[in-house]
Coordinates of C-alpha atoms and ligand atoms in Angstrom, one line a residue:
M1 CA 0.0 -0.1 0.0
T2 CA 1.4 3.4 -1.0
T3 CA 0.1 7.0 -0.8
Q4 CA -1.5 6.5 -4.1
D5 CA -3.7 4.0 -2.4
F6 CA -5.2 6.6 0.0
Q7 CA -8.8 7.5 -0.8
I8 CA -8.8 11.3 -0.2
T9 CA -11.9 13.3 0.9
L10 CA -11.2 16.9 1.6
N11 CA -12.9 18.6 4.4
E12 CA -15.4 21.0 2.9
R13 CA -15.6 22.8 6.1
S14 CA -11.9 23.3 6.7
A15 CA -11.1 26.3 8.9
T16 CA -10.6 29.7 7.2
A17 CA -7.4 31.4 7.3
E18 CA -8.7 33.6 10.0
E19 CA -10.1 30.7 12.1
R20 CA -6.7 28.9 11.8
E21 CA -4.8 32.2 12.9
R22 CA -7.0 32.6 15.7
V23 CA -6.1 29.1 17.1
L24 CA -2.4 29.5 16.1
A25 CA -2.2 32.7 18.1
D26 CA -2.4 30.7 21.4
P27 CA -2.8 26.9 20.5
G28 CA -2.1 25.6 24.0
W29 CA -1.4 21.8 24.1
G30 CA -3.5 19.1 22.5
L31 CA -6.6 21.2 22.5
H32 CA -7.1 22.1 18.8
F33 CA -6.9 19.7 15.7
T34 CA -6.4 20.2 12.1
D35 CA -9.0 19.7 9.2
H36 CA -8.2 16.2 8.4
M37 CA -7.1 12.8 9.8
V38 CA -5.8 9.4 8.4
T39 CA -7.6 6.1 9.1
I40 CA -6.5 2.6 7.9
R41 CA -8.2 -0.6 8.8
Y42 CA -6.8 -3.9 9.4
K43 CA -8.2 -7.4 9.4
E44 CA -6.5 -10.7 10.2
G45 CA -5.9 -12.7 6.9
K46 CA -6.5 -9.4 4.8
G47 CA -3.8 -7.1 6.3
W48 CA -4.0 -3.2 6.0
Y49 CA -6.7 -2.0 3.7
D50 CA -9.1 0.9 3.2
A51 CA -6.5 3.9 3.7
R52 CA -8.1 7.1 3.9
L53 CA -7.4 10.8 4.3
E54 CA -10.7 12.3 5.5
P55 CA -12.2 15.2 7.4
Y56 CA -11.2 15.1 11.0
G57 CA -14.2 14.0 13.0
P58 CA -15.9 11.3 15.2
I59 CA -15.3 7.7 14.5
P60 CA -18.4 5.4 14.7
M61 CA -17.7 2.6 17.0
D62 CA -19.7 -0.5 18.0
P63 CA -20.0 -0.5 22.0
A64 CA -18.7 -4.0 22.0
S65 CA -15.4 -3.0 20.3
Q66 CA -12.7 -4.7 22.1
V67 CA -10.6 -1.7 22.9
F68 CA -13.5 -0.3 25.2
H69 CA -13.2 -3.4 27.3
Y70 CA -9.8 -4.8 27.3
S71 CA -7.7 -1.6 26.1
Q72 CA -5.9 -3.1 23.2
E73 CA -4.5 0.3 22.1
L74 CA -1.2 1.9 21.5
F75 CA 0.0 5.3 20.4
E76 CA 3.0 7.4 19.3
G77 CA 3.8 11.1 19.4
L78 CA 6.0 13.2 17.3
K79 CA 6.1 16.7 15.8
A80 CA 6.3 18.5 12.5
Y81 CA 8.3 21.7 12.5
R82 CA 8.4 24.5 10.2
Q83 CA 12.0 25.6 9.4
A84 CA 13.1 29.2 8.6
D85 CA 12.8 28.7 4.9
G86 CA 9.2 27.3 5.1
T87 CA 10.2 23.6 4.8
I88 CA 8.2 21.3 7.0
V89 CA 10.0 18.4 8.6
T90 CA 9.4 15.7 11.1
F91 CA 12.1 14.3 13.6
R92 CA 13.1 10.5 13.2
P93 CA 9.6 9.3 12.0
Y94 CA 10.9 5.7 11.3
A95 CA 12.1 5.6 14.9
N96 CA 8.5 6.2 16.0
A97 CA 7.3 3.6 13.4
A98 CA 9.7 1.0 14.8
R99 CA 8.7 1.7 18.3
M100 CA 5.1 1.4 17.4
N101 CA 5.7 -2.0 16.1
R102 CA 7.6 -3.0 19.2
S103 CA 4.6 -1.7 21.2
A104 CA 2.4 -3.8 18.8
R105 CA 4.2 -7.0 19.5
R106 CA 3.8 -6.7 23.2
M107 CA 0.1 -5.9 23.0
A108 CA -0.6 -8.7 20.5
M109 CA -1.5 -6.2 17.9
P110 CA -0.6 -6.2 14.1
E111 CA 2.6 -4.5 13.1
I112 CA 2.2 -1.6 10.5
P113 CA 4.7 -1.3 7.6
E114 CA 7.0 1.5 8.6
Q115 CA 6.6 3.1 5.2
L116 CA 2.9 3.1 5.6
F117 CA 3.2 4.7 9.0
V118 CA 5.5 7.5 7.4
D119 CA 3.3 8.0 4.4
S120 CA 0.4 8.6 6.7
L121 CA 2.2 11.3 8.5
E122 CA 3.2 12.8 5.2
I123 CA -0.1 12.8 3.6
L124 CA -1.8 14.4 6.7
V125 CA 1.0 17.0 7.2
S126 CA 1.2 18.1 3.7
T127 CA -2.7 18.3 3.3
D128 CA -2.8 20.3 6.6
R129 CA 0.5 22.0 6.1
E130 CA -1.1 25.6 6.7
W131 CA -1.7 24.2 10.3
V132 CA 2.1 23.9 10.9
P133 CA 2.8 26.9 13.1
T134 CA 5.4 29.6 12.1
R135 CA 6.0 31.0 15.6
E136 CA 9.1 30.2 17.5
G137 CA 8.9 27.1 19.5
Q138 CA 5.6 25.9 18.2
S139 CA 5.0 22.8 16.2
L140 CA 2.3 20.5 14.9
Y141 CA 2.1 17.5 17.2
L142 CA 1.3 14.3 15.4
R143 CA -0.6 11.5 17.2
P144 CA -0.7 8.1 15.4
F145 CA -2.5 5.5 17.3
M146 CA -4.1 2.1 16.9
F147 CA -6.9 0.2 18.7
A148 CA -9.0 -3.1 18.5
T149 CA -12.3 -2.7 16.8
T150 CA -13.4 -6.3 16.8
R151 CA -16.9 -6.6 18.2
A152 CA -16.5 -9.3 20.8
L153 CA -16.4 -9.5 24.6
G154 CA -14.5 -12.8 24.7
V155 CA -11.4 -12.3 26.8
N156 CA -9.1 -14.9 25.7
Q157 CA -7.7 -13.8 22.6
P158 CA -6.5 -10.7 20.8
A159 CA -8.9 -8.8 18.5
D160 CA -8.7 -9.6 14.7
E161 CA -9.7 -6.2 13.5
Y162 CA -8.0 -2.9 14.2
M163 CA -7.9 0.7 13.2
F164 CA -4.9 3.0 12.8
V165 CA -5.5 6.7 12.8
V166 CA -3.4 9.8 12.7
I167 CA -4.5 13.1 14.1
A168 CA -2.6 16.4 14.3
S169 CA -2.7 19.2 16.9
P170 CA -0.9 22.5 16.6
S171 CA 1.0 23.0 19.8
G172 CA 2.4 26.0 21.6
N173 CA 5.9 26.3 23.1
Y174 CA 5.8 24.3 26.3
Y175 CA 7.9 27.1 28.0
A176 CA 6.6 30.2 26.4
R177 CA 7.4 32.1 29.4
G178 CA 10.9 30.7 29.8
I179 CA 12.1 27.5 31.2
K180 CA 10.8 26.8 34.6
P181 CA 12.2 23.7 36.4
V182 CA 9.4 21.4 37.8
S183 CA 9.0 19.9 41.2
V184 CA 8.5 16.2 41.4
W185 CA 6.9 13.8 43.9
L186 CA 8.4 10.4 44.5
S187 CA 5.5 8.1 44.4
R188 CA 5.8 5.2 47.2
D189 CA 2.2 4.2 46.9
Y190 CA 2.0 3.7 43.1
T191 CA 4.3 2.2 40.4
R192 CA 4.0 2.8 36.7
A193 CA 5.3 -0.6 35.4
A194 CA 6.4 -4.0 36.7
P195 CA 8.9 -6.4 35.2
G196 CA 7.3 -8.5 32.5
G197 CA 4.3 -5.8 32.2
T198 CA 3.8 -3.2 29.6
G199 CA 6.1 -0.4 30.7
E200 CA 8.1 -0.3 27.5
A201 CA 5.0 -0.3 25.3
K202 CA 3.5 3.1 24.5
T203 CA -0.1 2.0 25.4
G204 CA -2.9 4.1 27.0
G205 CA -3.3 1.7 29.9
N206 CA 0.0 2.7 31.3
Y207 CA -1.4 6.3 31.5
A208 CA -4.6 5.3 33.0
A209 CA -2.7 3.6 35.7
S210 CA -0.6 6.7 36.4
F211 CA -3.2 9.3 36.9
A212 CA -3.7 8.5 40.7
G213 CA 0.0 8.9 41.1
Q214 CA 0.0 12.1 39.4
A215 CA -2.9 13.4 41.3
Q216 CA -1.0 12.6 44.6
A217 CA 1.8 14.6 43.2
V218 CA -0.4 17.5 42.6
E219 CA -2.0 17.1 46.0
H220 CA 1.6 17.5 47.5
G221 CA 2.1 20.7 45.5
C222 CA 4.3 19.0 42.8
D223 CA 4.1 19.2 39.1
Q224 CA 5.0 15.8 38.2
V225 CA 5.4 12.2 39.6
V226 CA 8.6 10.3 39.6
W227 CA 8.3 6.5 39.1
L228 CA 10.4 4.1 41.0
D229 CA 11.1 0.5 40.2
A230 CA 8.0 -1.8 41.2
V231 CA 10.2 -4.4 42.9
E232 CA 12.5 -2.6 45.4
R233 CA 10.9 0.8 45.0
R234 CA 14.4 2.1 45.1
W235 CA 15.7 2.6 41.6
V236 CA 14.5 5.9 39.8
E237 CA 12.8 5.1 36.3
E238 CA 11.0 8.0 34.8
V239 CA 9.3 11.4 35.6
G240 CA 5.8 11.7 34.4
S241 CA 5.9 10.8 30.9
M242 CA 9.6 11.7 30.3
N243 CA 12.9 9.8 30.6
L244 CA 15.4 11.2 33.2
F245 CA 19.0 12.3 32.9
F246 CA 21.3 13.2 35.8
V247 CA 24.2 15.5 35.3
Y248 CA 27.4 14.7 37.4
G249 CA 30.0 17.4 37.6
T250 CA 30.5 20.7 35.7
D251 CA 31.9 21.4 32.4
A252 CA 35.0 23.4 31.8
E253 CA 33.2 26.5 30.7
H254 CA 31.6 26.7 34.2
G255 CA 34.7 26.1 36.1
G256 CA 34.6 22.2 36.4
Q257 CA 36.6 19.2 35.3
G258 CA 33.9 18.2 32.8
A259 CA 30.3 17.0 33.0
R260 CA 28.9 13.6 32.3
L261 CA 25.4 12.2 32.0
R262 CA 23.6 9.2 33.6
T263 CA 20.3 8.0 32.7
P264 CA 18.4 4.9 33.9
A265 CA 19.1 1.9 31.7
L266 CA 16.2 0.4 29.7
T267 CA 15.2 -2.5 31.8
G268 CA 11.8 -3.3 30.1
T269 CA 9.9 -1.2 32.5
L270 CA 10.9 2.1 31.0
L271 CA 9.5 3.5 27.9
P272 CA 12.4 3.9 25.3
G273 CA 12.1 7.5 24.4
I274 CA 13.3 8.8 21.1
T275 CA 14.5 12.1 22.8
R276 CA 16.3 9.9 25.2
D277 CA 18.0 8.0 22.6
S278 CA 18.9 11.3 20.6
M279 CA 20.5 12.6 23.7
L280 CA 22.6 9.4 24.1
K281 CA 24.0 10.2 20.6
L282 CA 24.1 14.0 20.8
A283 CA 25.7 14.5 24.2
P284 CA 29.0 12.5 23.5
D285 CA 29.5 14.5 20.3
L286 CA 29.4 17.8 22.5
G287 CA 32.0 16.2 24.7
I288 CA 29.6 15.2 27.5
P289 CA 29.9 11.4 28.0
V290 CA 26.8 9.4 28.8
E291 CA 26.2 6.2 30.6
E292 CA 23.2 4.1 31.2
G293 CA 22.9 2.5 34.6
R294 CA 20.9 2.4 37.8
I295 CA 20.3 5.4 40.1
S296 CA 18.8 5.0 43.5
V297 CA 16.8 7.6 45.4
Q298 CA 19.5 7.6 48.0
E299 CA 22.1 8.3 45.4
W300 CA 20.2 11.1 44.0
R301 CA 19.5 12.8 47.3
E302 CA 23.1 12.3 48.5
G303 CA 24.5 13.4 45.1
C304 CA 22.6 16.7 45.2
E305 CA 23.5 17.3 48.9
S306 CA 27.3 16.7 48.2
G307 CA 27.2 18.8 45.0
E308 CA 28.2 15.7 42.8
I309 CA 24.9 15.8 41.0
T310 CA 24.6 19.3 39.4
E311 CA 21.5 19.0 37.3
V312 CA 18.6 16.7 36.8
F313 CA 16.2 16.8 33.7
G314 CA 13.4 14.9 32.1
C315 CA 13.1 14.6 28.3
G316 CA 10.6 13.7 25.7
T317 CA 9.0 15.0 22.5
A318 CA 6.5 17.4 24.1
A319 CA 8.6 19.5 26.4
V320 CA 12.0 18.5 24.8
I321 CA 14.0 19.0 28.1
S322 CA 12.4 19.8 31.4
P323 CA 14.7 20.6 34.3
V324 CA 13.9 19.1 37.7
G325 CA 14.4 21.7 40.5
H326 CA 12.6 20.2 43.5
V327 CA 12.2 16.7 44.9
K328 CA 9.6 15.7 47.4
A329 CA 8.7 12.4 49.2
P330 CA 6.8 11.5 52.3
D331 CA 10.1 11.3 54.2
M332 CA 12.4 13.8 52.4
E333 CA 12.7 16.9 50.4
F334 CA 15.6 18.5 48.5
T335 CA 16.4 20.9 45.7
I336 CA 18.6 20.5 42.9
R337 CA 21.0 23.5 41.9
G338 CA 18.8 25.7 44.2
G339 CA 15.8 25.0 41.8
E340 CA 17.5 26.8 38.9
T341 CA 17.9 25.4 35.3
G342 CA 21.4 24.3 34.7
P343 CA 23.8 24.9 31.6
I344 CA 24.0 21.3 30.4
A345 CA 20.1 21.0 30.1
M346 CA 20.0 24.3 28.2
R347 CA 22.8 23.4 25.9
L348 CA 21.4 19.9 25.1
R349 CA 18.0 21.6 24.5
E350 CA 19.3 24.3 22.2
E351 CA 21.3 21.7 20.2
L352 CA 18.2 19.4 19.7
I353 CA 15.8 22.2 18.8
G354 CA 18.4 23.6 16.6
I355 CA 18.5 20.4 14.5
Q356 CA 14.7 20.2 14.5
Y357 CA 14.2 23.7 13.4
G358 CA 17.0 23.6 10.9
T359 CA 19.2 26.3 12.5
R360 CA 21.9 23.6 13.2
P361 CA 23.4 20.9 11.1
D362 CA 21.9 17.6 11.2
P363 CA 24.8 15.1 11.1
Y364 CA 22.7 12.1 12.2
G365 CA 20.1 12.5 9.3
W366 CA 17.3 12.7 11.9
V367 CA 15.4 15.4 10.0
H368 CA 12.8 14.1 7.5
K369 CA 11.4 16.6 5.0
I370 CA 7.8 16.5 4.3
V371 CA 7.3 19.5 2.1
Ligands
PLP1 C1 6.4 9.0 25.1 C2 7.0 8.7 26.5 C3 8.4 9.1 26.8 C4 9.2 10.1 25.8 O1 9.4 9.4 24.5 P1 9.9 10.4 23.3 O2 9.9 9.4 22.2 O3 11.0 10.9 23.7 O4 8.7 11.4 23.2 C5 8.9 8.8 27.9 N1 8.1 8.1 28.9 C6 6.9 7.8 28.7 C7 6.2 7.0 29.7 C8 6.2 8.1 27.4 O5 5.0 7.6 27.3

């Protein structure tokens, strides 16, 4: 199946330039959607079929659809960026396609050909290109997702029919008012993912299971929740829906012997972030070595107290890099770098954003041109 096989129905009620401009003046995050969407169906034995580009709108569903009852669902998230010369690009879309298929294997769902996944993004973004914001730091967030449509309540097998959908949402700059470090709550009551579970799959159920922990973080005056490992409740895994990085030492420019990064290793319970993976490649090329390993809560606290740990930040597609300034738990509380944003987080952020928006070279071939 190629882009020629998409049946195209343009939206007769597409937003006018004025309506679009009103949204793009202050898009917020995940609140507004473009004029079109992609839908593709799958049936066991038949494969992927009925690819469409059609007006954005409700999807009629049978109430017995398997996804409503047993949550066979997965999703992806990436952005389209408008570069200074007007070119529209996405960032590492084949990495998202590959991750969606890894998630699919865990959730006993069908894999989608990587090229069909990327074609779907291209056809949607090029049709709705006027929705890709031009203002600094803004982008068009792309949300591919897949769910089980089989009409059956039997619980003992995966569905045999699915739907793949892509929608797009203009999104504002997460840090329009400047980067502000977040405060985090170490959850001791809840965990996000257990060994053998679905932690490394990007599936909605992981989020449903995380909201109670996130609500607790907010009750304690924190922005986000930090997830510890489910077995010992000792090893730091992720923050909210971001991967974590710890900076040890200080670079020469700021009077130190050199900074290095550590990030929790992918044990099967962490989501393998594409931003995380990009940091692993980018940082060493900037002279900042990175290692993957285990970091305990105790090491985190003691490292901050001794000054060995100089910065901590979360990273993911939505916020890019989000410094952590303050840590709270039932039995402890400490700040990192006096709650200020550090130079390593800022530098990595600027490098990555520079590649995405085309203001810096892209030696890795990460940027994928759409139009
Ligand atoms: C999506 C996600 C991330 C970040 O992944 P990116 O590919 O960098 O956006 C991290 N943790 C969780 C739990 C996620 O769902």
